[in-house]
Amino acid sequence: MNEIPGETVQEQTFYDQVGGEETFRRLVRRFYEGVAADPLLRPMYPEEDLGPAEERLALFLMQYWGGPRTYSDHRGHPRLRMRHAPFTVDRAAHDAWLHHMRDAVDSLGLAPEHESELWRYLTYAAASMVNSAD
Ligand code: HEM
């Protein structure tokens, strides 16, 4: 980041550092390709069309990492654990979700420090979403 004397230096968000909207869209597109073909996860998604779910996850992640707050403008406070309560998120669902997310993260070709920060968050968030014992 260039420092120009007399101007405020704005910290770049993680969102900006990894390439902004395009990167998060690529991540979530790839993830949902995996979900669409997954015999455990696919039936959990209530809508026939996975497009709206893809949009919600993309907007949520963009907001979380410092991008536009469009997710909350449309959906309000995330309350993700509550929103997952209608679904059985057990160990198997958790593992399948992370499996497709790992593939999606790998497809981005991020710098190692960005990749590990993103992955740390995703694994932590996935563990916190588990709501059913095996
Ligand atoms: C651990 C395994 C997980 C499973 C099996 C799972 C499954 C689901 C399902 C079935 C839906 C409903 C589809 C929809 O209407 O959008 C959903 C929604 C959503 N999930 Fe997950 N999820 C998991 C973890 C996560 C994690 C870790 C995050 C965040 C990092 C996340 C973020 C979201 C978001 C943002 C929505 C849409 C919420 C809304 O605005 O209604 N999910 N998830």
GROMACS .gro file of C-alpha atoms in nm, residues 28-130:
model
  103
   28VAL     CA    1  -1.875  -2.044  -0.365
   29ARG     CA    2  -1.944  -2.146  -0.725
   30ARG     CA    3  -1.692  -2.429  -0.696
   31PHE     CA    4  -1.824  -2.528  -0.353
   32TYR     CA    5  -2.182  -2.559  -0.480
   33GLU     CA    6  -2.068  -2.767  -0.778
   34GLY     CA    7  -1.948  -3.014  -0.517
   35VAL     CA    8  -2.269  -2.987  -0.314
   36ALA     CA    9  -2.483  -3.042  -0.626
   37ALA     CA   10  -2.315  -3.381  -0.679
   38ASP     CA   11  -2.306  -3.485  -0.311
   39PRO     CA   12  -2.556  -3.757  -0.211
   40LEU     CA   13  -2.560  -3.650   0.155
   41LEU     CA   14  -2.562  -3.271   0.121
   42ARG     CA   15  -2.774  -3.217  -0.190
   43PRO     CA   16  -3.099  -3.345  -0.032
   44MET     CA   17  -3.049  -3.111   0.267
   45TYR     CA   18  -3.098  -2.802   0.052
   46PRO     CA   19  -3.469  -2.727   0.044
   47GLU     CA   20  -3.475  -2.541  -0.285
   48GLU     CA   21  -3.466  -2.716  -0.623
   49ASP     CA   22  -3.236  -2.443  -0.752
   50LEU     CA   23  -2.908  -2.407  -0.559
   51GLY     CA   24  -2.854  -2.060  -0.707
   52PRO     CA   25  -3.019  -1.865  -0.424
   53ALA     CA   26  -2.826  -2.064  -0.159
   54GLU     CA   27  -2.505  -1.995  -0.351
   55GLU     CA   28  -2.589  -1.624  -0.352
   56ARG     CA   29  -2.655  -1.619   0.025
   57LEU     CA   30  -2.327  -1.792   0.111
   58ALA     CA   31  -2.128  -1.567  -0.126
   59LEU     CA   32  -2.280  -1.249   0.019
   60PHE     CA   33  -2.231  -1.373   0.375
   61LEU     CA   34  -1.862  -1.453   0.321
   62MET     CA   35  -1.799  -1.125   0.137
   63GLN     CA   36  -1.950  -0.934   0.429
   64TYR     CA   37  -1.765  -1.137   0.691
   65TRP     CA   38  -1.428  -1.061   0.532
   66GLY     CA   39  -1.485  -0.688   0.502
   67GLY     CA   40  -1.670  -0.647   0.171
   68PRO     CA   41  -2.012  -0.490   0.113
   69ARG     CA   42  -2.282  -0.549   0.374
   70THR     CA   43  -2.537  -0.668   0.118
   71TYR     CA   44  -2.596  -0.994   0.307
   72SER     CA   45  -2.733  -0.818   0.614
   73ASP     CA   46  -2.925  -0.566   0.405
   74HIS     CA   47  -3.121  -0.861   0.265
   75ARG     CA   48  -3.112  -1.117   0.545
   76GLY     CA   49  -3.060  -0.921   0.867
   77HIS     CA   50  -2.827  -1.048   1.138
   78PRO     CA   51  -2.663  -1.373   1.019
   79ARG     CA   52  -2.749  -1.587   1.329
   80LEU     CA   53  -2.601  -1.880   1.146
   81ARG     CA   54  -2.640  -2.144   1.413
   82MET     CA   55  -3.008  -2.061   1.438
   83ARG     CA   56  -3.050  -2.067   1.060
   84HIS     CA   57  -2.896  -2.414   1.048
   85ALA     CA   58  -3.119  -2.550   1.323
   86PRO     CA   59  -3.376  -2.694   1.076
   87PHE     CA   60  -3.101  -2.910   0.921
   88THR     CA   61  -2.925  -3.211   1.069
   89VAL     CA   62  -2.565  -3.100   1.078
   90ASP     CA   63  -2.386  -3.405   1.215
   91ARG     CA   64  -2.024  -3.513   1.179
   92ALA     CA   65  -2.087  -3.661   0.834
   93ALA     CA   66  -2.252  -3.342   0.703
   94HIS     CA   67  -1.973  -3.134   0.858
   95ASP     CA   68  -1.706  -3.349   0.692
   96ALA     CA   69  -1.880  -3.340   0.353
   97TRP     CA   70  -1.925  -2.961   0.374
   98LEU     CA   71  -1.557  -2.910   0.456
   99HIS     CA   72  -1.448  -3.156   0.188
  100HIS     CA   73  -1.613  -2.945  -0.084
  101MET     CA   74  -1.492  -2.625   0.075
  102ARG     CA   75  -1.135  -2.753   0.081
  103ASP     CA   76  -1.156  -2.831  -0.289
  104ALA     CA   77  -1.299  -2.483  -0.354
  105VAL     CA   78  -1.030  -2.308  -0.148
  106ASP     CA   79  -0.757  -2.503  -0.329
  107SER     CA   80  -0.901  -2.396  -0.665
  108LEU     CA   81  -0.842  -2.027  -0.583
  109GLY     CA   82  -0.462  -2.035  -0.575
  110LEU     CA   83  -0.437  -1.786  -0.288
  111ALA     CA   84  -0.116  -1.681  -0.117
  112PRO     CA   85  -0.039  -1.932   0.161
  113GLU     CA   86  -0.108  -1.688   0.446
  114HIS     CA   87  -0.447  -1.593   0.301
  115GLU     CA   88  -0.532  -1.953   0.234
  116SER     CA   89  -0.454  -2.060   0.589
  117GLU     CA   90  -0.646  -1.769   0.741
  118LEU     CA   91  -0.952  -1.850   0.529
  119TRP     CA   92  -0.926  -2.220   0.604
  120ARG     CA   93  -0.887  -2.163   0.978
  121TYR     CA   94  -1.207  -1.963   0.979
  122LEU     CA   95  -1.401  -2.214   0.768
  123THR     CA   96  -1.302  -2.511   0.985
  124TYR     CA   97  -1.386  -2.319   1.302
  125ALA     CA   98  -1.721  -2.204   1.161
  126ALA     CA   99  -1.809  -2.553   1.036
  127ALA     CA  100  -1.736  -2.706   1.378
  128SER     CA  101  -1.958  -2.447   1.543
  129MET     CA  102  -2.248  -2.534   1.308
  130VAL     CA  103  -2.271  -2.898   1.420
   0.00000   0.00000   0.00000
